[in-house]
Amino acid sequence: MDQLISSISKKEDIRTRFAPSPTGFLQLGNLRTALFAYLFAKNNNGIFVLRIEDTDKERSTTEYEKAILETLKWVGLLWDEGPEVEGAYGPYRQSEKLDVYEKYLKQLLNENKAFYCFCSENELETYRQYQLSQGQSTAYSGKCRNISLSEAEKRIKEGEKAIIRFKNMVIEPVIFDDMIRGKTEFDPQLIGDFSIARGLRSPLFNFCNVIDDFDMKITHVVRGEDHVSNTPSQIMLQKALGFSSLKYAHLPMILAPDHSKLSKRHGAVPVLEYRDKGYLPEALINFLVLLGWHPEDDREIFTIKNLVKEFSLDRVQKSGAVFDQQRLDWLNGFYIRNLAIENLTKKCLPFLIEGNLIKIVEESIPLQLIPAVTEESWQEQKYEIIETKEIVDFSYLAKIISLYQQRLKKLSEIVDLTDFFFKELSSLSVELLRWKQMSNEEIKESLKKLKEILEKIKPEDWQKQNLENILMPEAEKMGDRGKLLWPLRVSLSGKEFSASPFDLADVLGKEKTIKRIKEALKIL
Ligand code: GLU
């Protein structure tokens, strides 16, 4: 039976691809495209290919390519074929395939399905303006389409410049059944003789994309809706080249909350910036999948494993998906709360180091915010608090971080939330120490009382529960607990919001706690 199933799935091997251009960093929208293509492939036991579309030589860089691979690895969207992974249909980088494209360009030229166009930029632009003024489509005029190949080659030899255009002889509407948008139709006449190369050695995006999908045996193209308008040209090229047709799924755009185009303010930022701010890959994936896809019920939490089981393109919506930063933050907080404290600590330490609060005593460890480097050895290291030069261990830091696990929305917040454990307070003010209408005198009294009580506690009894047992009744006696506990908490943290005063005193230890109360008394 098993054999039967595997032979059925073999027969219709699904192959998708993600085809970024390395002309910038991957943004959330690009990553969502990759995710949907990946999930569709994996849900169908298929193959997920990564292809680098670097034909735009001026704008493509190897740095961007590296960053793209790093982003995909970070979120766990690992490709089955592509750069760094051997595959049967490479090369997977367009810049390495110029010979292949040249061969197909020549084929189209020889078969009179493409032609050299000698029109100058100026000429084309003037004609375009004329068409616009007449309310016509801006398709190419057709001026050069009847220049014979031998004549064109002669002119090029003599130094004239020419591009290559597809000779569009299609009359019937180009129709395809988009897996998300349904039947989609284009009038080929409005597209006209579109350009496919600047020359035999410089093919353009639309052309290479078609060749590669064929060469790499892609069966399904899952990509953003911004590529819908390229699809009819690509289908016409496939037909002209004798390639078999593909299935398309164009994903709805991601919109800003006001339904405008996503801007830098709302999510149109590199994914790696989210990593560097302390978003967890699991949270990002969960967030992205819900931008356009919905499960059958109202569940909101999905791991990539569940998604591979459940994802289907049928449940992808047609309309734009609205980016909701609060939802992302909520999800990130959710995943942070669910981490084991050791894991959370390992993930937070790079931020504390980057924030110059602590450093590793062994200087040999590379300090990068990359989980792969941080995982293993963190627990064994000793850490130096930079300002005080004290040496602490992992468990001490874990204790501090655990106080904030419930309220962290992103890992980077750990620096501002916990800096006072590592540094002298710099911004203590009487106003901050004041609970409700307390007078300065009353604050002073509270702090003095605290000092007296705390000084009497033996160092071995200095634990959270003991401190609470001793201080709570005193606070109750004052009629309003805040009168004792607020000035205590603020004198220890210098902050309006922090963990409980008992937690703070416990972690800071007796000596530092009393020292900070004395410091607070000084400003009164
Ligand atoms: N290289 C194109 C882009 O980065 C993708 C084209 C496609 O997926 O067909 O937008």
Coordinates of C-alpha atoms and ligand atoms in Angstrom, one line a residue:
M1 CA 0.0 0.0 0.0
D2 CA 2.7 2.4 1.0
Q3 CA 4.5 1.6 -2.2
L4 CA 1.4 2.4 -4.2
I5 CA 1.0 5.8 -2.5
S6 CA 4.6 6.7 -3.1
S7 CA 4.4 5.7 -6.7
I8 CA 1.3 7.9 -7.1
S9 CA 2.9 10.9 -5.5
K10 CA 6.1 10.3 -7.6
K11 CA 4.1 10.5 -10.8
E12 CA 3.0 14.0 -10.2
D13 CA 6.0 15.4 -8.5
I14 CA 5.2 18.9 -7.4
R15 CA 8.1 21.4 -7.8
T16 CA 7.8 25.0 -6.6
R17 CA 10.4 27.6 -6.5
F18 CA 11.2 30.9 -4.7
A19 CA 13.0 33.2 -7.1
P20 CA 14.3 36.3 -5.4
S21 CA 16.4 38.9 -7.1
P22 CA 19.4 39.8 -5.0
T23 CA 18.8 43.5 -5.4
G24 CA 17.9 44.1 -1.8
F25 CA 17.2 42.3 1.5
L26 CA 14.3 40.0 1.8
Q27 CA 11.3 41.8 3.3
L28 CA 8.4 40.2 5.1
G29 CA 6.3 40.2 1.8
N30 CA 9.1 38.2 0.0
L31 CA 9.4 35.8 2.9
R32 CA 5.7 35.2 2.9
T33 CA 5.9 34.3 -0.8
A34 CA 8.8 31.9 0.0
L35 CA 6.8 30.4 2.9
F36 CA 3.6 29.8 0.8
A37 CA 5.7 28.2 -2.0
Y38 CA 7.5 26.0 0.5
L39 CA 4.4 25.0 2.4
F40 CA 2.6 24.1 -0.9
A41 CA 5.5 22.0 -2.0
K42 CA 5.9 20.2 1.4
N43 CA 2.2 19.6 1.9
N44 CA 2.3 17.8 -1.4
N45 CA 5.6 15.9 -0.7
G46 CA 7.2 18.1 -3.4
I47 CA 10.4 19.9 -4.0
F48 CA 11.2 23.5 -3.0
V49 CA 13.7 25.1 -5.3
L50 CA 15.6 28.3 -4.6
R51 CA 16.7 30.3 -7.6
I52 CA 18.6 33.5 -7.6
E53 CA 17.4 35.8 -10.4
D54 CA 20.5 38.0 -10.8
T55 CA 20.3 39.1 -14.4
D56 CA 20.1 42.7 -13.4
K57 CA 23.9 43.1 -13.1
E58 CA 23.9 46.6 -11.9
R59 CA 21.6 46.1 -9.0
S60 CA 22.4 42.5 -7.9
T61 CA 25.1 41.9 -5.3
T62 CA 26.5 38.9 -3.6
E63 CA 26.0 40.5 -0.3
Y64 CA 22.2 40.6 -0.9
E65 CA 22.3 37.0 -2.1
K66 CA 24.1 36.0 1.1
A67 CA 21.6 37.8 3.2
I68 CA 18.7 36.1 1.3
L69 CA 20.2 32.7 2.1
E70 CA 20.8 33.7 5.7
T71 CA 17.2 34.9 6.1
L72 CA 15.7 31.7 4.7
K73 CA 18.0 29.5 6.9
W74 CA 17.2 31.6 10.0
V75 CA 13.4 31.0 9.6
G76 CA 14.0 27.4 8.6
L77 CA 12.7 27.5 5.0
L78 CA 15.4 25.2 3.7
W79 CA 15.5 24.5 0.0
D80 CA 15.9 21.1 -1.6
E81 CA 17.7 22.5 -4.6
G82 CA 19.5 25.8 -5.1
P83 CA 22.7 27.6 -4.2
E84 CA 24.8 25.6 -1.7
V85 CA 22.6 22.5 -2.4
E86 CA 23.4 20.1 -5.2
G87 CA 20.5 19.5 -7.6
A88 CA 19.9 18.0 -11.0
Y89 CA 18.7 21.1 -12.7
G90 CA 21.3 23.8 -11.9
P91 CA 22.9 26.2 -12.1
Y92 CA 20.4 27.9 -9.8
R93 CA 21.8 31.4 -10.4
Q94 CA 20.8 33.1 -13.6
S95 CA 24.2 34.8 -14.0
E96 CA 25.7 31.3 -14.5
K97 CA 23.3 30.4 -17.3
L98 CA 23.9 33.0 -20.0
D99 CA 24.8 30.3 -22.6
V100 CA 21.5 28.6 -22.1
Y101 CA 19.5 31.9 -22.5
E102 CA 21.5 32.7 -25.6
K103 CA 20.6 29.4 -27.1
Y104 CA 16.9 30.0 -26.7
L105 CA 17.2 33.6 -27.9
K106 CA 18.8 32.4 -31.0
Q107 CA 16.1 29.7 -31.4
L108 CA 13.4 32.4 -31.3
L109 CA 15.2 34.7 -33.6
N110 CA 15.8 31.9 -36.2
E111 CA 12.2 30.8 -36.0
N112 CA 11.1 34.4 -36.6
K113 CA 9.4 34.5 -33.2
A114 CA 11.6 37.3 -32.0
F115 CA 13.3 40.2 -33.8
Y116 CA 15.9 42.9 -33.3
C117 CA 14.5 46.3 -32.6
F118 CA 16.6 49.4 -33.4
C119 CA 14.3 52.0 -32.1
S120 CA 16.1 54.5 -29.8
E121 CA 14.9 55.1 -26.2
N122 CA 13.9 58.6 -27.3
E123 CA 11.8 57.4 -30.2
L124 CA 10.1 54.8 -28.0
E125 CA 9.3 57.4 -25.3
T126 CA 7.9 59.9 -27.8
Y127 CA 5.6 57.2 -29.2
R128 CA 4.6 56.1 -25.8
Q129 CA 3.6 59.7 -24.8
Y130 CA 1.6 59.9 -28.0
Q131 CA -0.2 56.6 -27.2
L132 CA -1.0 57.8 -23.7
S133 CA -2.3 61.1 -25.1
Q134 CA -4.7 59.1 -27.3
G135 CA -5.8 56.9 -24.5
Q136 CA -4.2 53.9 -26.2
S137 CA -2.2 51.0 -24.7
T138 CA 1.5 51.5 -24.7
A139 CA 2.4 48.4 -26.7
Y140 CA 5.4 48.7 -29.1
S141 CA 4.6 50.2 -32.5
G142 CA 5.9 47.2 -34.5
K143 CA 8.2 49.4 -36.5
C144 CA 11.2 46.9 -36.6
R145 CA 9.3 43.6 -36.5
N146 CA 9.8 43.0 -40.2
I147 CA 13.5 43.7 -40.4
S148 CA 15.0 40.4 -41.5
L149 CA 17.4 38.6 -39.2
S150 CA 20.3 38.8 -41.7
E151 CA 19.7 42.5 -42.2
A152 CA 19.5 43.1 -38.5
E153 CA 22.7 41.1 -37.9
K154 CA 24.5 43.2 -40.5
R155 CA 23.4 46.4 -38.9
I156 CA 24.5 45.2 -35.5
K157 CA 27.9 44.2 -36.9
E158 CA 28.2 47.8 -38.2
G159 CA 27.8 49.0 -34.7
E160 CA 24.1 49.8 -34.4
K161 CA 22.4 49.1 -31.1
A162 CA 19.4 46.8 -30.8
I163 CA 17.4 45.0 -28.3
I164 CA 15.4 41.7 -28.8
R165 CA 11.6 41.7 -28.8
F166 CA 9.2 38.8 -28.8
K167 CA 7.2 38.9 -32.0
N168 CA 3.7 38.7 -30.6
M169 CA 1.4 37.0 -33.1
V170 CA -1.1 35.9 -30.6
I171 CA -4.7 37.1 -31.3
E172 CA -6.8 35.0 -28.9
P173 CA -7.0 36.1 -25.3
V174 CA -4.4 34.6 -23.0
I175 CA -6.3 32.7 -20.3
F176 CA -5.0 30.9 -17.3
D177 CA -6.7 29.4 -14.3
D178 CA -5.0 31.0 -11.3
M179 CA -5.2 28.7 -8.2
I180 CA -6.1 31.7 -6.1
R181 CA -7.6 34.3 -8.3
G182 CA -9.5 31.9 -10.7
K183 CA -9.8 32.5 -14.4
T184 CA -7.6 35.3 -15.4
E185 CA -7.6 36.7 -18.9
F186 CA -5.4 39.2 -20.9
D187 CA -5.6 40.7 -24.3
P188 CA -2.3 39.9 -26.0
Q189 CA -2.7 43.0 -28.3
L190 CA -2.4 45.3 -25.3
I191 CA 0.9 43.7 -24.5
G192 CA 2.4 43.8 -28.0
D193 CA 6.0 42.9 -28.9
F194 CA 7.6 43.0 -25.5
S195 CA 11.3 43.1 -25.0
I196 CA 13.1 39.9 -23.9
A197 CA 16.8 40.8 -24.0
R198 CA 19.1 43.7 -24.4
G199 CA 21.3 41.5 -26.5
L200 CA 22.2 37.8 -26.8
R201 CA 24.3 38.0 -23.6
S202 CA 21.9 40.1 -21.6
P203 CA 18.5 38.5 -21.4
L204 CA 15.7 40.2 -19.3
F205 CA 13.8 38.9 -16.3
N206 CA 10.6 37.8 -18.1
F207 CA 12.6 35.6 -20.5
C208 CA 15.0 34.0 -18.1
N209 CA 12.2 33.3 -15.7
V210 CA 10.4 31.2 -18.3
I211 CA 13.5 29.3 -19.4
D212 CA 14.4 28.5 -15.8
D213 CA 10.9 27.3 -14.8
F214 CA 11.1 24.9 -17.7
D215 CA 14.7 23.9 -17.1
M216 CA 14.1 23.3 -13.4
K217 CA 10.9 21.3 -14.1
I218 CA 8.8 23.7 -12.0
T219 CA 5.2 22.7 -11.9
H220 CA 3.7 25.4 -9.8
V221 CA 4.6 29.1 -9.6
V222 CA 3.6 30.6 -6.3
R223 CA 4.4 34.3 -6.3
G224 CA 3.1 37.8 -5.4
E225 CA 0.2 39.4 -7.2
D226 CA 2.6 42.0 -8.5
H227 CA 3.7 39.4 -11.1
V228 CA 0.2 38.7 -12.5
S229 CA 0.8 41.1 -15.3
N230 CA 4.0 39.2 -16.3
T231 CA 2.1 36.0 -16.6
P232 CA 0.5 36.4 -20.0
S233 CA 3.9 37.4 -21.6
Q234 CA 5.5 34.4 -20.0
I235 CA 2.7 32.0 -21.2
M236 CA 3.2 33.3 -24.7
L237 CA 6.9 32.7 -24.5
Q238 CA 6.4 29.2 -23.2
K239 CA 4.1 28.4 -26.1
A240 CA 6.6 29.9 -28.6
L241 CA 9.4 27.8 -27.2
G242 CA 7.3 24.7 -27.1
F243 CA 7.4 24.4 -23.3
S244 CA 4.6 22.8 -21.3
S245 CA 2.4 25.0 -19.3
L246 CA 2.6 25.7 -15.5
K247 CA 0.1 26.3 -12.8
Y248 CA 0.0 29.7 -11.2
A249 CA -0.9 30.9 -7.8
H250 CA -0.6 34.7 -7.3
L251 CA -0.7 35.7 -3.6
P252 CA -2.7 38.7 -2.5
M253 CA -0.7 41.8 -1.6
I254 CA 0.2 42.7 1.9
L255 CA -1.4 46.0 2.8
A256 CA -0.8 48.7 5.4
P257 CA -3.6 49.0 8.0
D258 CA -5.1 51.9 6.0
H259 CA -5.1 49.5 3.0
S260 CA -2.4 51.5 1.2
K261 CA 0.7 49.9 -0.1
L262 CA 3.0 48.5 2.6
S263 CA 5.5 51.2 3.6
K264 CA 8.7 51.1 5.7
R265 CA 6.7 52.2 8.7
H266 CA 4.5 49.1 8.4
G267 CA 6.6 46.0 7.8
A268 CA 8.3 46.8 4.5
V269 CA 11.6 46.3 6.2
P270 CA 14.3 43.6 5.9
V271 CA 13.4 40.4 7.7
L272 CA 16.9 40.4 9.3
E273 CA 15.9 43.6 11.1
Y274 CA 13.2 41.7 12.8
R275 CA 15.7 39.1 13.8
D276 CA 18.0 41.8 15.2
K277 CA 15.2 43.3 17.2
G278 CA 14.5 40.0 18.8
Y279 CA 11.5 38.5 16.9
L280 CA 11.6 34.7 17.0
P281 CA 11.5 32.9 13.6
E282 CA 8.6 30.8 14.8
A283 CA 6.5 33.9 15.5
L284 CA 7.3 35.5 12.2
I285 CA 6.3 32.3 10.3
N286 CA 3.1 32.0 12.3
F287 CA 2.4 35.7 11.6
L288 CA 3.2 35.5 7.9
V289 CA 1.1 32.5 7.2
L290 CA -2.0 34.2 8.6
L291 CA -1.4 37.1 6.1
G292 CA -3.6 35.6 3.5
W293 CA -4.2 32.0 4.6
H294 CA -6.7 30.9 7.2
P295 CA -7.2 27.5 8.7
E296 CA -10.7 25.9 8.8
D297 CA -11.3 26.9 12.4
D298 CA -10.2 29.9 14.4
R299 CA -6.9 28.7 15.7
E300 CA -4.1 31.2 15.6
I301 CA -1.0 29.3 16.7
F302 CA 0.8 27.2 14.1
T303 CA 4.2 25.6 14.0
I304 CA 5.8 25.0 10.6
K305 CA 5.2 21.3 11.2
N306 CA 1.4 21.7 11.6
L307 CA 1.5 24.0 8.6
V308 CA 3.1 21.5 6.3
K309 CA 0.2 19.2 7.2
E310 CA -2.6 21.7 6.9
F311 CA -1.6 24.2 4.3
S312 CA -3.5 24.4 1.1
L313 CA -3.8 27.1 -1.5
D314 CA -7.6 26.7 -1.5
R315 CA -7.7 28.6 1.8
V316 CA -5.7 31.6 0.5
Q317 CA -7.8 34.7 0.2
K318 CA -8.0 36.8 -3.0
S319 CA -8.2 40.1 -1.3
G320 CA -5.2 42.0 0.2
A321 CA -4.0 40.9 3.6
V322 CA -3.6 43.6 6.2
F323 CA -0.3 43.9 8.1
D324 CA -1.0 44.1 11.8
Q325 CA 2.1 44.9 13.9
Q326 CA 0.2 44.3 17.2
R327 CA -0.6 40.8 16.2
L328 CA 3.0 40.2 15.3
D329 CA 4.1 41.5 18.7
W330 CA 1.4 39.4 20.5
L331 CA 2.5 36.3 18.7
N332 CA 6.2 37.0 19.5
G333 CA 5.3 37.5 23.1
F334 CA 3.4 34.2 23.0
Y335 CA 6.4 32.3 21.7
I336 CA 8.7 34.0 24.1
R337 CA 6.5 33.1 27.1
N338 CA 6.6 29.5 25.9
L339 CA 10.3 29.2 25.8
A340 CA 12.1 27.2 28.5
I341 CA 14.0 29.8 30.6
E342 CA 17.4 28.4 29.5
N343 CA 16.5 28.9 25.9
L344 CA 15.1 32.4 26.5
T345 CA 18.3 33.3 28.4
K346 CA 20.5 32.0 25.5
K347 CA 18.5 34.1 23.1
C348 CA 18.6 37.2 25.3
L349 CA 22.4 37.1 26.1
P350 CA 23.5 38.4 22.8
F351 CA 21.3 41.5 23.3
L352 CA 22.8 42.1 26.8
I353 CA 26.2 41.8 25.3
E354 CA 25.4 44.0 22.3
G355 CA 23.9 46.5 24.8
N356 CA 27.3 46.6 26.6
L357 CA 25.9 45.4 29.9
I358 CA 27.8 42.2 30.1
K359 CA 30.6 40.4 28.3
I360 CA 31.8 36.8 28.1
V361 CA 34.9 36.3 30.2
E362 CA 36.3 33.9 27.6
E363 CA 36.8 36.3 24.7
S364 CA 37.1 33.5 22.2
I365 CA 33.3 33.2 21.5
P366 CA 32.1 34.9 18.4
L367 CA 29.5 37.4 19.3
Q368 CA 26.9 37.4 16.6
L369 CA 23.1 37.6 17.0
I370 CA 22.9 34.3 15.2
P371 CA 21.2 31.5 17.1
A372 CA 23.4 28.8 15.6
V373 CA 26.4 30.4 17.3
T374 CA 24.7 31.0 20.5
E375 CA 23.1 27.7 21.3
E376 CA 25.6 25.4 22.8
S377 CA 28.2 27.1 24.9
W378 CA 26.3 29.9 26.6
Q379 CA 25.5 27.9 29.7
E380 CA 29.1 27.1 30.5
Q381 CA 30.5 30.6 30.1
K382 CA 31.2 33.1 32.9
Y383 CA 30.1 36.6 32.3
E384 CA 31.5 39.9 33.5
I385 CA 29.2 42.8 34.3
I386 CA 31.0 45.5 32.5
E387 CA 30.3 48.4 34.9
T388 CA 31.0 46.6 38.1
K389 CA 33.5 44.0 36.9
E390 CA 31.6 41.3 38.9
I391 CA 31.7 37.8 37.5
V392 CA 28.4 36.1 37.3
D393 CA 27.2 32.8 35.8
F394 CA 24.5 31.8 33.4
S395 CA 22.0 30.9 36.1
Y396 CA 22.2 34.4 37.6
L397 CA 21.4 35.9 34.3
A398 CA 18.7 33.4 33.7
K399 CA 17.1 34.5 37.0
I400 CA 17.1 38.1 35.9
I401 CA 15.6 37.3 32.5
S402 CA 13.0 35.1 34.0
L403 CA 11.5 38.1 35.8
Y404 CA 10.6 39.6 32.5
Q405 CA 9.6 36.5 30.5
Q406 CA 5.9 37.3 30.9
R407 CA 6.2 40.8 29.6
L408 CA 8.8 40.6 26.8
K409 CA 7.4 41.3 23.3
K410 CA 10.7 41.2 21.6
L411 CA 14.1 40.1 22.9
S412 CA 15.8 43.4 22.4
E413 CA 13.6 44.9 25.1
I414 CA 15.5 42.9 27.7
V415 CA 18.3 45.6 27.6
D416 CA 16.1 48.5 28.8
L417 CA 14.1 46.3 31.2
T418 CA 17.1 44.9 33.0
D419 CA 19.9 47.4 32.7
F420 CA 19.6 48.5 36.3
F421 CA 20.8 45.1 37.5
F422 CA 24.1 45.8 35.7
K423 CA 24.5 49.5 36.1
E424 CA 24.2 52.2 38.8
L425 CA 20.9 54.0 38.5
S426 CA 21.3 57.2 36.6
S427 CA 17.9 58.7 36.5
L428 CA 16.4 58.4 39.9
S429 CA 14.1 61.3 40.8
V430 CA 12.0 62.3 43.8
E431 CA 9.0 62.4 41.5
L432 CA 9.6 58.8 40.5
L433 CA 9.9 57.7 44.1
R434 CA 6.6 59.3 45.1
W435 CA 3.6 57.0 45.5
K436 CA 0.4 59.0 45.0
Q437 CA 0.3 62.1 47.2
M438 CA 3.2 61.1 49.5
S439 CA 5.2 64.0 50.8
N440 CA 9.0 64.0 50.5
E441 CA 9.1 63.5 54.3
E442 CA 6.9 60.4 54.0
I443 CA 9.0 58.9 51.3
K444 CA 12.1 59.5 53.4
E445 CA 10.4 57.8 56.4
S446 CA 9.5 54.8 54.2
L447 CA 13.0 54.4 52.9
K448 CA 14.5 54.7 56.4
K449 CA 12.2 52.1 57.7
L450 CA 13.1 49.8 54.8
K451 CA 16.8 50.3 55.5
E452 CA 16.3 49.5 59.2
I453 CA 14.3 46.3 58.5
L454 CA 16.5 45.0 55.7
E455 CA 19.8 45.6 57.5
K456 CA 18.6 43.2 60.2
I457 CA 18.0 40.3 57.8
K458 CA 20.8 37.8 57.8
P459 CA 22.5 37.3 54.4
E460 CA 21.5 33.6 54.4
D461 CA 17.8 34.6 54.9
W462 CA 17.9 37.0 52.0
Q463 CA 15.4 35.2 49.6
K464 CA 12.4 36.4 47.8
Q465 CA 9.8 34.6 50.0
N466 CA 11.4 35.7 53.3
L467 CA 11.7 39.3 52.1
E468 CA 8.0 39.2 51.2
N469 CA 7.0 37.7 54.5
I470 CA 8.9 40.3 56.4
L471 CA 8.0 43.4 54.3
M472 CA 4.4 42.7 53.5
P473 CA 3.0 43.0 57.0
E474 CA 4.9 46.3 57.4
A475 CA 3.5 47.6 54.2
E476 CA -0.1 46.6 55.3
K477 CA 0.4 48.4 58.5
M478 CA 0.8 51.7 56.6
G479 CA -2.7 51.4 55.3
D480 CA -1.6 51.6 51.7
R481 CA 1.1 49.1 50.7
G482 CA 2.3 51.3 47.9
K483 CA 3.7 53.7 50.5
L484 CA 6.4 51.2 51.4
L485 CA 6.7 49.1 48.3
W486 CA 6.7 51.7 45.6
P487 CA 9.6 53.7 46.9
L488 CA 11.4 50.4 47.5
R489 CA 10.8 49.2 44.0
V490 CA 11.8 52.5 42.4
S491 CA 14.9 53.0 44.5
L492 CA 16.1 49.6 43.4
S493 CA 15.2 49.9 39.7
G494 CA 15.0 53.6 38.9
K495 CA 12.0 52.6 36.8
E496 CA 8.3 53.2 36.8
F497 CA 7.6 49.6 35.8
S498 CA 9.7 46.6 36.8
A499 CA 9.4 43.2 38.4
S500 CA 8.2 43.1 42.1
P501 CA 10.4 44.7 44.8
F502 CA 11.0 41.3 46.4
D503 CA 12.3 39.9 43.1
L504 CA 14.5 42.9 42.6
A505 CA 15.9 42.8 46.2
D506 CA 16.4 39.0 45.9
V507 CA 18.5 39.3 42.7
L508 CA 20.4 42.4 43.7
G509 CA 21.4 40.9 47.1
K510 CA 21.5 42.5 50.5
E511 CA 24.5 44.8 49.9
K512 CA 23.3 46.4 46.7
T513 CA 19.8 46.7 47.9
I514 CA 20.8 48.6 51.0
K515 CA 23.2 50.7 49.0
R516 CA 20.5 51.7 46.5
I517 CA 18.1 52.7 49.3
K518 CA 20.8 54.9 50.8
E519 CA 21.4 56.5 47.4
A520 CA 17.7 57.2 47.2
L521 CA 17.7 58.8 50.6
K522 CA 20.5 61.1 49.5
I523 CA 18.3 62.8 46.9
L524 CA 15.5 63.5 49.4
Ligands
GLU1 N1 12.6 37.6 -9.3 C1 11.3 38.0 -9.1 C2 11.2 38.9 -7.9 O1 12.1 38.9 -7.1 C3 10.4 36.8 -8.9 C4 9.7 36.3 -10.1 C5 8.9 35.1 -9.9 O2 8.6 34.6 -8.8 O3 8.4 34.6 -10.9 O4 10.2 39.5 -7.7

